[in-house]
Amino acid sequence: MAGEGILYTKLNPPRPQRYTWARPRVAALLGEARDHRVTIVQASTGYGKSTALAQLAQTGAPLFWYSASEGDTDAYQFLLNVIAAFRLRLPTMPDTPLAYLQENNARAAMDALINALTDHCSPDALFVIDDYYLAGSHEVNALLDHFLAFLPPQLHVILSTRYAPPLQNLIAWRATGQVLEIKRDALAFTRDEVATLFRDTYALALSPREVDLLAERTEGWPIALQLVWHEMRAKPGLRLDALLARGSGSLDTLFAYLAHAVLAQQTPIVQEFLLQTSTLREFDAAVCDAIRERTDSHALLADLRDRDLFLIALGGEHYRYHHLFHDFLREQAARQDADAVCERHRRAAEFYRATKNFDEAIHHFLLAHTFDQAAAQIEEIGENLLRTGRLETLAAWIDALPPKTIEAHPLIMFYLGDLARLQSRFDDALGWFAQVERVWRDANDIRGITRALRGQALVYLDTLRPMQAEALLQEALRLNDRLDDRAARARLMELLAENKLNIGKAGEAEQLRAQARELKEEGPSEDVLSVRVKLRTGQLDEARRALENLARAEKGQLHPPRGHRETLLILALIDAFQGQADAAMEHAQEGIALGARLDSPFITAVGKMRLGHALQLRGELRDALRCYEEAMALGDQLAVLRTRAEARWGMTRAHGLAGDLESARRDAEEGIRIARDTGDTWLTALAQLTLGASLALARRDREASALLDDALAGFRSCGDPFGRAATRLWLALASWRLNQRERALTHLDDALAITQAQHYDYLLTTRTLLGFQDARMIVPVMLELRRRGRNIAYIAHLLAAMDLGQVVVHPGYQLRVQTLGAFAVWRGESNVQDHEWQRRKARQLFQLFITQRGKMLQREEIFEQLWRTETPDAAARDFRVTLNALNRALEPERSSDDAPSFVVRDGNACGLRAGADLWIDADEFARLIACADKCTGDDALALYRRALALYHGDYLPDARYDDWASAERERLLALYLRAADRLAQESLDRGNAAECLEWCERILARDPCWEHASRMVMRVYAQRGDRVQMRRAFERCAGALKEEADLQPSPATVELYHQLLG
């Protein structure tokens, strides 16, 4: 089982030819491969790439080899050969990579191989992939790129290729010096090398003029030099200048002439053998005997090998001709007898079909122009090619068939429909399926008609047009009743189940899916359809678990495109529903990459929409809107109207959050219209919910409520508790604002019952696609519900998760205060404008409370700080007015009957309410520094940087001359200087002089007498050899100390200065 599908002759370097010169210059270049991640040896044919690389085997260093061929463009076959190449020389390597590959999990197999090589590969090992361009399909390129990205450090890869491999990471690797590129100019023989080759290897001494002539005319092309030598060896009396004069100035013409001359010198038997076997791409004696109808091929191959006549030994008894010589032989054979060439292709095809090498069989049937036999073979294995994602191979074979042959083989027409569908050419697919349906109807082929109907239905399922799909699937099921084909009926019922799901009938979908499983005699299983049922019925955690299992199983595995059903794309949507922004981003980007890899613009379009959802969760609304626009453009190109429905739904939310209600309304109306036209109740409800939420954000609560009621009814009919919970939360908010308190509490009570039962806590604890941008909006309603004794424990749990466990009153937003630098206050996302304070004293009073946070101030203390010059009565009056102004600024919509959320009075004492939802930058700044002090290394530095980024300036610059703020200002400044000093020192220790200087300058700008910063500046300039700047740093330090404190620099500073002066 382990060796099945492996041609071991491809895993050994070609044997050195008898007349081969190991060029020291090229050998030295290749020796540098051990200093690079990847080496690319790129040149056109005939430049001796394989010959030069094969000589690496003579060095004795660990070498793994794989000669790629045209049959290796499928990722499975490519990876099978790569694994075999390593296993051949590492017999103790575990079987894990092969085991994963046999499960069709290519990416997992590659990862297992990387792990195995990390443990078993010797230092400075080389892995050569010769003729890589023959295998470099999209899938293979992606696998190789992944392999190279995680390559064990002791292994180095050399790619021999005619064309630059399109590897995604190549640019980055080049930029970091990890790529060695050896190209045509490096492989071409120099003038001196030409002279050495002919003198030392070919034993032909050329004059300097002849060397010049040969170097000029051949341009150092190794194969041309070899051909010249063959001709000179055959005709020793022929002068080189005479030989070259007989040819044209074109290198191609020269090569053609020399090849003719070489061929003409062979015996008739050898000439005949060369021309006959040119039919084959690679060969051994058995296939040569088969196409020649002789039994002497083994001896002839041995003779050609011994005479080094353009025969490349691939290992064992397997060979190919040099590519250029092969082209020449094929041209000559076709010119002599084209019919005989076709006959040999036919014999080769029959040989390969008998040995079950179907790829080679089809290749030769096509070249033999026996198109019916080629088509029959394609029909036999086409289904397997579609299932394993070998779309390019199948398409290339069918493209080679003439139209009449395709018309005579309806199954080929059906494959063309499938290819078009899987490549997102949906109109073309419908055309092919409709055409083959007519053919099968004329032939009264019930099985074929059913198949064509299923193909058309799949197009409508892919493009989410359930009405059209329904009729086709029902007819296919009726026809299937006349056949005894349980498997086909099960497949049709699965498709019908998916179609039911697309129109919001999740219950019917699950029933049909269960019937399909019963027909297939299977137990319960998780597939994409069952996951989509769970998604649309609110079973998000179960759907996620199933998808994650599927994603692990599919990792690196080839499969045909599945459009919106791709595992990663569904995961990205669930991530967005559950508020997991980073995971949503990752899965959406992986989905887009998958679309590119599978050449499926529809997958890319869905991926763009899911990326838009993820970007919204991160607050990047402009980029999200761009993604939706790009998705719609792709959908329009593919004529998939349904794409616009989800994109418009996403745009509704983005425009609503941005405050562009008219655009949100326009987006929602189009999305709802498309969803209704396709019968998708669930998507209709999503769009209604999102527009309702946008209206609520714009405080159009009555209009929002009406639309949200419609959404709630839609989610009820779909059986989706998640949609119902989200809708009821928005209804609770809108009703609360409309002063419909009982209705609001009922909606919230019902919503919390669902969220608790279904574990939807994230709807209230994080930012999600259907929930609130800031869940604090609903906190006032939660507090009222708790006050009435309902859901007390669950509400306490949610408030604790929101870090609001101590809150007793709440305005529906967090108050955020910036005290470091320019003073600013935000109510949620809204900045408190200057005019809203009404009077300057209101700001000052709030600043006083912030400075004394954690403490209740007596009235007399407040008067002393803010109204020191006024009489007690005047101060009391002004304080009362100022306090009212302060509360209005912080909570402009608070009813006079409600207690303030942020400022509280207790008798004659007043201050900030304990447990209030209040974020103060100074507290966060101090907290981050305290955390950093407990950490080490990079973790500590990251925390210090986060803290210092908050320090926009000194504490409350408005109160610079007020005594009550000075102690806090000095405390925070001291924290800043200490943290900045540690960052500067760490930067200096790590050799980052620029960052060290930056932090020192910031320190000295705030405290010119901070000597340690001055010493670090002196060290940096001394390291740079800039004695002038070093001296200036010392002088600036001394001057500051003298001016500020009438002090001299400390002994440590003076000692360092003299030490640096030398």
XYZ file of C-alpha atoms in Angstrom, residues 19-593:
575
model
C 31.488 12.642 -20.685
C 30.417 15.016 -17.964
C 32.634 17.728 -16.525
C 31.938 18.820 -12.966
C 32.326 22.586 -13.262
C 33.835 24.034 -10.062
C 32.103 27.370 -10.554
C 28.621 25.850 -10.764
C 29.423 23.372 -7.983
C 30.450 26.262 -5.741
C 27.195 28.079 -6.514
C 25.163 24.996 -5.675
C 27.184 24.538 -2.505
C 25.718 27.815 -1.263
C 22.312 26.141 -1.198
C 23.069 25.004 2.355
C 23.069 28.658 3.431
C 19.569 29.327 2.082
C 16.052 28.124 2.694
C 15.417 27.504 -0.994
C 17.557 27.557 -4.131
C 15.930 28.026 -7.518
C 17.867 26.746 -10.513
C 15.954 28.306 -13.379
C 16.831 28.003 -17.040
C 15.305 26.767 -20.258
C 15.942 23.289 -21.552
C 19.455 22.183 -22.356
C 21.291 24.198 -19.735
C 22.436 21.209 -17.696
C 20.347 21.808 -14.603
C 19.772 18.133 -13.841
C 23.365 17.232 -14.659
C 24.783 19.844 -12.306
C 22.398 18.906 -9.518
C 23.041 15.169 -9.925
C 26.692 15.804 -9.147
C 25.684 16.855 -5.643
C 25.242 13.158 -4.939
C 29.001 12.729 -5.324
C 29.751 15.076 -2.411
C 28.646 12.555 0.200
C 26.308 15.038 1.905
C 22.698 13.956 2.641
C 20.684 14.325 -0.589
C 17.037 13.555 -1.336
C 15.851 13.558 -4.941
C 12.563 13.762 -6.802
C 12.230 14.138 -10.579
C 8.815 15.655 -11.255
C 6.816 14.806 -14.356
C 3.649 15.944 -16.069
C 1.558 13.410 -14.181
C 2.442 15.012 -10.849
C 0.285 18.146 -11.117
C -2.232 16.643 -8.699
C -1.320 17.483 -5.128
C -1.909 13.924 -3.949
C 0.554 12.427 -6.428
C 3.087 15.192 -5.851
C 3.018 14.762 -2.086
C 3.103 10.976 -2.412
C 6.386 11.279 -4.329
C 7.810 13.861 -1.897
C 7.106 11.575 1.069
C 8.548 8.608 -0.795
C 11.730 10.561 -1.625
C 12.432 11.079 2.070
C 11.322 7.613 3.157
C 13.715 6.065 0.627
C 16.742 7.428 2.502
C 15.230 7.774 5.955
C 13.919 4.265 6.648
C 13.226 5.106 10.309
C 10.914 7.979 9.407
C 7.402 7.319 10.778
C 4.461 6.390 8.540
C 2.307 9.267 9.832
C 2.615 11.476 6.699
C 1.621 8.599 4.435
C -1.273 7.670 6.705
C -2.692 11.200 6.513
C -2.219 11.256 2.751
C -4.070 7.975 2.329
C -6.965 9.720 4.108
C -6.773 12.434 1.406
C -5.632 14.973 4.013
C -2.771 16.554 2.077
C -2.117 19.506 4.382
C -2.018 17.286 7.477
C 0.290 14.915 5.613
C 2.611 17.793 4.757
C 2.628 18.998 8.382
C 3.371 15.465 9.586
C 6.208 15.231 7.062
C 7.692 18.500 8.309
C 7.550 17.224 11.889
C 9.139 13.922 10.888
C 11.955 15.656 9.007
C 12.590 17.918 11.979
C 13.286 14.822 14.058
C 15.033 12.583 11.510
C 16.771 14.737 8.918
C 20.553 15.208 9.138
C 22.119 18.684 9.235
C 22.800 20.438 5.911
C 20.624 18.003 3.962
C 19.487 18.931 0.472
C 16.191 18.074 -1.220
C 16.198 18.471 -4.997
C 12.962 18.658 -6.980
C 14.043 18.345 -10.600
C 11.817 19.646 -13.426
C 9.440 21.186 -10.884
C 7.677 23.212 -13.586
C 6.086 20.005 -14.881
C 4.212 19.561 -11.578
C 3.593 23.169 -10.556
C -0.225 23.397 -10.516
C -2.103 25.766 -8.155
C -2.557 23.027 -5.581
C 1.030 21.818 -5.768
C 2.381 25.374 -5.542
C 0.319 25.955 -2.395
C 1.582 22.738 -0.794
C 5.200 23.512 -1.657
C 4.834 27.077 -0.352
C 3.554 25.701 2.960
C 6.372 23.130 3.081
C 9.017 25.776 2.486
C 7.454 28.154 5.014
C 7.867 25.615 7.831
C 10.983 23.876 6.527
C 13.174 22.319 9.255
C 16.344 24.413 9.636
C 18.613 21.493 8.795
C 16.975 20.918 5.397
C 17.443 23.052 2.267
C 15.376 22.738 -0.916
C 16.594 23.118 -4.503
C 14.008 23.592 -7.255
C 15.084 22.943 -10.842
C 12.634 24.514 -13.239
C 12.186 26.216 -16.568
C 9.898 28.868 -15.135
C 9.905 30.819 -11.896
C 7.624 29.016 -9.426
C 4.697 31.247 -8.306
C 5.233 30.775 -4.576
C 3.391 33.219 -2.331
C 6.207 33.710 0.178
C 9.009 34.020 -2.375
C 9.087 37.835 -2.310
C 9.439 37.953 1.479
C 12.128 35.271 1.436
C 14.044 37.141 -1.231
C 13.873 40.310 0.834
C 15.382 38.520 3.832
C 18.122 36.764 1.869
C 16.679 33.269 2.187
C 16.551 32.543 -1.553
C 19.480 31.630 -3.795
C 18.687 31.931 -7.495
C 20.889 30.334 -10.140
C 19.728 31.284 -13.605
C 20.645 30.793 -17.248
C 23.652 33.121 -17.242
C 25.191 31.230 -14.327
C 24.626 27.838 -15.973
C 25.882 28.846 -19.410
C 29.509 27.933 -20.108
C 31.960 30.804 -20.010
C 34.635 31.073 -22.667
C 37.230 29.507 -20.371
C 34.849 26.719 -19.405
C 34.199 25.941 -23.073
C 37.937 25.595 -23.612
C 38.337 23.399 -20.522
C 35.349 21.208 -21.450
C 36.686 20.383 -24.915
C 40.276 19.999 -23.775
C 39.879 17.984 -20.556
C 36.591 16.133 -21.014
C 36.185 15.737 -24.762
C 39.950 15.486 -25.439
C 39.680 18.022 -28.260
C 42.095 20.935 -28.129
C 40.539 24.045 -29.646
C 42.458 27.063 -30.742
C 41.665 30.377 -29.018
C 39.842 31.512 -32.178
C 37.765 28.325 -32.242
C 36.919 28.744 -28.565
C 35.814 32.306 -29.224
C 33.738 31.240 -32.211
C 32.090 28.365 -30.380
C 31.366 30.471 -27.274
C 29.876 33.219 -29.398
C 27.717 31.013 -31.624
C 26.404 28.723 -28.874
C 26.211 31.397 -26.157
C 27.488 28.742 -23.759
C 24.400 26.556 -24.204
C 25.478 23.198 -22.760
C 23.285 21.022 -24.971
C 24.493 22.830 -28.082
C 28.089 22.321 -26.992
C 27.374 18.640 -26.512
C 25.839 18.385 -29.973
C 28.845 20.092 -31.531
C 31.104 17.593 -29.808
C 29.022 14.650 -31.109
C 29.393 15.973 -34.638
C 33.131 16.637 -34.275
C 33.663 13.166 -32.800
C 31.799 11.563 -35.700
C 33.766 13.601 -38.271
C 37.226 14.221 -36.840
C 38.501 15.898 -39.983
C 35.798 18.567 -40.026
C 37.019 21.919 -38.861
C 34.880 23.762 -36.378
C 34.648 26.959 -38.399
C 33.512 24.965 -41.400
C 30.920 23.164 -39.317
C 29.520 26.349 -37.899
C 29.585 28.098 -41.239
C 27.206 25.516 -42.658
C 24.536 26.425 -40.174
C 22.545 29.601 -39.826
C 23.143 32.233 -37.193
C 20.134 31.020 -35.246
C 20.847 28.718 -32.338
C 17.635 26.814 -33.069
C 18.750 26.226 -36.648
C 22.182 25.177 -35.474
C 20.635 22.707 -33.067
C 18.306 21.286 -35.715
C 21.187 20.820 -38.145
C 23.409 19.112 -35.576
C 20.621 16.827 -34.469
C 20.040 15.757 -38.072
C 23.710 15.040 -38.456
C 23.861 13.015 -35.262
C 20.769 11.000 -36.117
C 21.977 10.305 -39.613
C 25.126 8.670 -38.280
C 23.223 6.013 -36.330
C 22.510 2.520 -37.611
C 19.080 1.994 -39.213
C 17.974 -0.090 -36.231
C 18.921 2.672 -33.762
C 17.347 5.372 -35.940
C 14.146 3.389 -36.122
C 14.163 2.811 -32.344
C 14.706 6.497 -31.605
C 11.908 7.601 -33.897
C 9.480 4.946 -32.698
C 10.045 5.521 -28.981
C 9.811 9.302 -29.354
C 6.082 8.633 -29.058
C 6.586 8.110 -25.313
C 7.152 10.749 -22.622
C 8.990 8.342 -20.319
C 9.622 4.710 -20.956
C 11.117 1.403 -20.019
C 11.808 -1.670 -22.138
C 8.300 -3.090 -21.684
C 6.386 -0.166 -23.166
C 9.004 0.222 -25.907
C 8.479 -3.425 -26.851
C 4.710 -2.894 -26.835
C 4.633 0.034 -29.253
C 7.379 -1.442 -31.522
C 5.958 -4.973 -31.386
C 9.503 -6.208 -30.809
C 11.398 -7.778 -27.904
C 14.838 -6.171 -28.232
C 14.185 -2.857 -26.523
C 16.160 -3.724 -23.409
C 19.347 -4.242 -25.389
C 18.847 -1.139 -27.493
C 18.271 1.001 -24.406
C 21.440 -0.361 -22.856
C 23.330 0.537 -26.043
C 21.944 4.080 -26.099
C 22.760 4.493 -22.436
C 26.312 3.285 -22.892
C 26.840 5.651 -25.814
C 25.310 8.579 -23.914
C 23.012 9.330 -26.840
C 20.674 11.889 -25.246
C 19.110 9.255 -23.028
C 18.422 10.404 -19.492
C 18.400 7.623 -16.934
C 15.680 8.291 -14.407
C 16.796 5.472 -12.168
C 16.553 1.725 -12.491
C 15.515 0.845 -16.026
C 13.354 3.918 -16.599
C 14.370 6.621 -19.086
C 13.439 9.664 -21.041
C 15.080 11.544 -23.873
C 16.590 14.946 -23.462
C 13.700 17.322 -24.019
C 15.121 19.109 -27.050
C 16.287 15.925 -28.664
C 12.877 14.438 -27.932
C 11.139 17.341 -29.690
C 13.364 16.838 -32.694
C 12.688 13.081 -32.828
C 8.929 13.604 -32.653
C 9.072 16.119 -35.456
C 11.102 13.734 -37.608
C 8.818 10.797 -36.860
C 5.697 12.747 -37.768
C 7.308 13.947 -40.985
C 8.252 10.434 -42.010
C 4.955 8.647 -41.298
C 2.211 10.390 -39.322
C -0.076 7.365 -39.528
C 2.585 5.157 -37.982
C 2.963 7.668 -35.135
C -0.765 7.492 -34.466
C -0.621 3.719 -34.448
C 2.211 3.758 -31.906
C 0.214 6.144 -29.731
C -2.700 3.711 -29.936
C -0.485 0.793 -28.898
C 0.936 2.855 -26.029
C -2.588 3.722 -24.914
C -3.615 0.068 -24.920
C -0.487 -0.858 -22.970
C -1.113 1.777 -20.314
C -4.798 0.934 -20.085
C -3.888 -2.707 -19.482
C -1.429 -1.664 -16.754
C -4.076 0.699 -15.288
C -2.041 3.838 -15.900
C -5.141 5.690 -17.067
C -3.574 9.137 -17.291
C -0.979 7.926 -19.805
C -3.605 5.875 -21.607
C -5.811 8.914 -22.195
C -2.775 11.008 -23.205
C -1.893 8.514 -25.944
C -5.470 7.872 -27.055
C -5.795 11.601 -27.675
C -2.546 11.789 -29.632
C -3.583 8.706 -31.609
C -6.778 10.566 -32.566
C -8.770 7.590 -31.281
C -11.080 10.056 -29.624
C -13.933 7.646 -28.916
C -11.616 5.435 -26.889
C -10.200 8.490 -25.132
C -13.714 9.682 -24.352
C -14.715 6.260 -23.053
C -11.720 6.238 -20.746
C -12.487 9.784 -19.563
C -16.086 8.741 -18.869
C -14.799 5.865 -16.758
C -12.583 7.932 -14.464
C -14.111 11.430 -14.809
C -16.300 11.137 -11.722
C -13.272 10.313 -9.605
C -11.352 13.279 -11.031
C -14.215 15.624 -10.150
C -14.481 14.177 -6.657
C -10.749 14.568 -5.976
C -10.574 18.094 -7.393
C -8.473 17.275 -10.509
C -10.447 19.777 -12.539
C -7.561 21.059 -14.647
C -6.617 17.561 -15.795
C -10.176 16.672 -16.758
C -10.731 19.981 -18.539
C -7.512 19.598 -20.551
C -8.493 16.127 -21.734
C -11.993 17.178 -22.746
C -10.642 20.257 -24.535
C -8.607 17.916 -26.743
C -11.740 16.067 -27.905
C -13.441 17.223 -31.137
C -17.040 18.471 -30.844
C -18.487 15.438 -32.647
C -16.931 13.101 -30.103
C -18.346 15.146 -27.229
C -21.787 15.060 -28.845
C -21.552 11.273 -29.081
C -20.661 10.938 -25.412
C -23.344 12.603 -23.269
C -21.463 11.891 -20.049
C -18.604 14.061 -21.333
C -21.140 16.847 -21.859
C -22.321 16.298 -18.299
C -18.735 16.593 -17.050
C -18.431 19.868 -18.947
C -21.460 21.096 -17.024
C -19.922 20.025 -13.740
C -16.614 21.673 -14.633
C -18.381 24.924 -15.489
C -20.389 24.792 -12.242
C -17.332 24.106 -10.105
C -15.502 26.981 -11.811
C -18.427 29.362 -11.080
C -19.443 29.608 -14.767
C -23.038 28.971 -13.851
C -24.735 29.999 -17.125
C -22.370 27.750 -19.076
C -23.136 24.939 -16.668
C -26.875 25.315 -17.148
C -26.351 25.291 -20.892
C -24.393 22.017 -20.832
C -26.824 20.335 -18.421
C -29.813 21.400 -20.500
C -28.114 20.140 -23.679
C -27.269 16.753 -22.212
C -30.776 16.489 -20.767
C -32.184 16.787 -24.298
C -29.795 14.101 -25.537
C -30.746 11.716 -22.743
C -34.465 12.439 -23.214
C -34.185 11.617 -26.917
C -32.526 8.356 -25.908
C -35.142 7.767 -23.164
C -32.273 7.320 -20.708
C -34.034 7.771 -17.367
C -30.832 7.554 -15.355
C -29.199 10.170 -17.567
C -32.211 12.512 -17.420
C -32.170 12.283 -13.620
C -28.484 13.088 -13.626
C -28.965 16.149 -15.866
C -31.802 17.433 -13.700
C -29.628 16.988 -10.632
C -26.830 18.941 -12.315
C -29.149 21.857 -13.088
C -30.535 21.761 -9.550
C -26.997 21.923 -8.175
C -26.399 25.151 -10.101
C -29.499 26.669 -8.537
C -28.448 25.400 -5.117
C -24.983 26.860 -5.589
C -26.476 30.207 -6.550
C -29.211 30.016 -3.884
C -32.217 30.045 -6.205
C -34.410 27.576 -4.338
C -37.590 27.993 -6.390
C -35.931 26.751 -9.585
C -34.061 24.014 -7.732
C -37.238 22.682 -6.101
C -38.992 21.845 -9.373
C -35.946 20.121 -10.851
C -35.304 18.020 -7.758
C -38.945 16.947 -7.466
C -38.949 15.830 -11.112
C -35.655 14.001 -10.622
C -37.104 12.186 -7.612
C -40.186 11.156 -9.621
C -37.990 9.741 -12.364
C -35.766 8.020 -9.829
C -38.789 6.056 -8.613
C -38.545 4.129 -11.900
C -34.967 3.115 -11.080
C -33.658 0.771 -8.430
C -30.985 3.208 -7.253
C -31.126 3.921 -3.547
C -27.851 5.852 -3.600
C -29.050 8.241 -6.319
C -32.336 8.778 -4.466
C -30.436 9.501 -1.254
C -28.304 12.088 -3.044
C -31.387 13.775 -4.461
C -33.058 13.870 -1.044
C -29.959 15.454 0.451
C -30.100 18.153 -2.208
C -33.803 18.670 -1.574
C -33.039 18.947 2.151
C -30.474 21.660 1.453
C -33.006 23.477 -0.713
C -35.600 23.351 2.064
C -33.019 24.810 4.410
C -32.351 27.650 1.974
C -36.001 28.708 2.183
C -35.966 28.587 5.972
C -37.638 25.182 6.449
C -35.041 23.677 8.746
C -37.395 21.053 10.182
C -38.303 19.650 6.770
C -34.634 19.751 5.806
C -33.647 17.633 8.788
C -36.432 15.108 8.048
C -35.288 14.720 4.443
C -31.689 14.377 5.544
C -32.676 11.619 7.979
C -34.520 9.788 5.180
C -31.432 10.084 2.974
C -29.271 8.583 5.728
C -31.747 5.743 6.093
C -31.607 5.037 2.355
C -27.823 4.895 2.566
C -28.180 2.744 5.690
C -25.957 5.103 7.639
C -26.152 6.169 11.245
C -26.228 9.817 12.322
C -23.359 11.832 10.924
C -22.238 15.427 10.684
C -21.937 16.957 7.247
C -22.129 20.475 5.881
C -25.887 20.231 5.394
C -26.509 19.204 9.000
C -24.240 22.022 10.137
C -26.192 24.540 8.079
C -29.384 23.236 9.681
C -27.832 23.841 13.086
C -26.705 27.310 12.028
C -30.198 28.317 10.957
C -31.820 26.796 14.030
C -29.596 28.496 16.576
C -27.464 25.472 17.496
C -24.298 27.489 17.087
C -22.046 25.665 19.542
C -22.929 22.284 18.035
C -22.420 23.664 14.543
C -19.023 25.080 15.511
C -17.814 21.792 16.968
C -18.898 19.899 13.865
C -17.283 22.448 11.555
C -14.015 22.447 13.473
C -13.901 18.652 13.152
C -14.616 18.930 9.431
C -11.987 21.650 9.031
C -9.356 19.472 10.681
C -10.289 16.565 8.442
C -10.222 18.732 5.311
C -6.982 20.568 6.084
C -4.777 20.305 3.026
C -7.220 17.900 1.365
C -8.216 18.400 -2.247
C -11.908 18.712 -2.997
C -14.042 20.318 -5.677
C -15.362 23.831 -4.972
C -18.464 23.901 -2.743
C -19.400 27.568 -2.976
C -21.163 28.951 0.091
C -21.019 25.494 1.699
C -17.266 25.657 2.315
C -16.491 24.736 5.910
C -14.293 27.771 6.499
C -16.937 30.175 5.217
C -19.662 28.786 7.463
C -17.244 28.902 10.393
C -16.508 32.559 9.636
C -20.232 33.366 9.826
C -20.640 31.544 13.140
C -17.566 33.377 14.440
C -19.234 36.668 13.563
C -22.512 35.622 15.202
C -20.603 34.709 18.368
C -18.437 37.827 18.385
C -15.104 36.104 17.705
C -13.652 38.791 15.470
C -10.131 37.401 15.078
C -11.345 33.892 14.265
C -13.903 35.308 11.822
C -11.137 37.262 10.118
C -8.846 34.243 9.907
C -11.501 31.885 8.557
C -12.752 34.435 6.020
C -9.229 35.091 4.739
C -8.580 31.352 4.507
C -11.846 31.029 2.591
C -10.779 33.737 0.136
C -7.425 31.992 -0.320
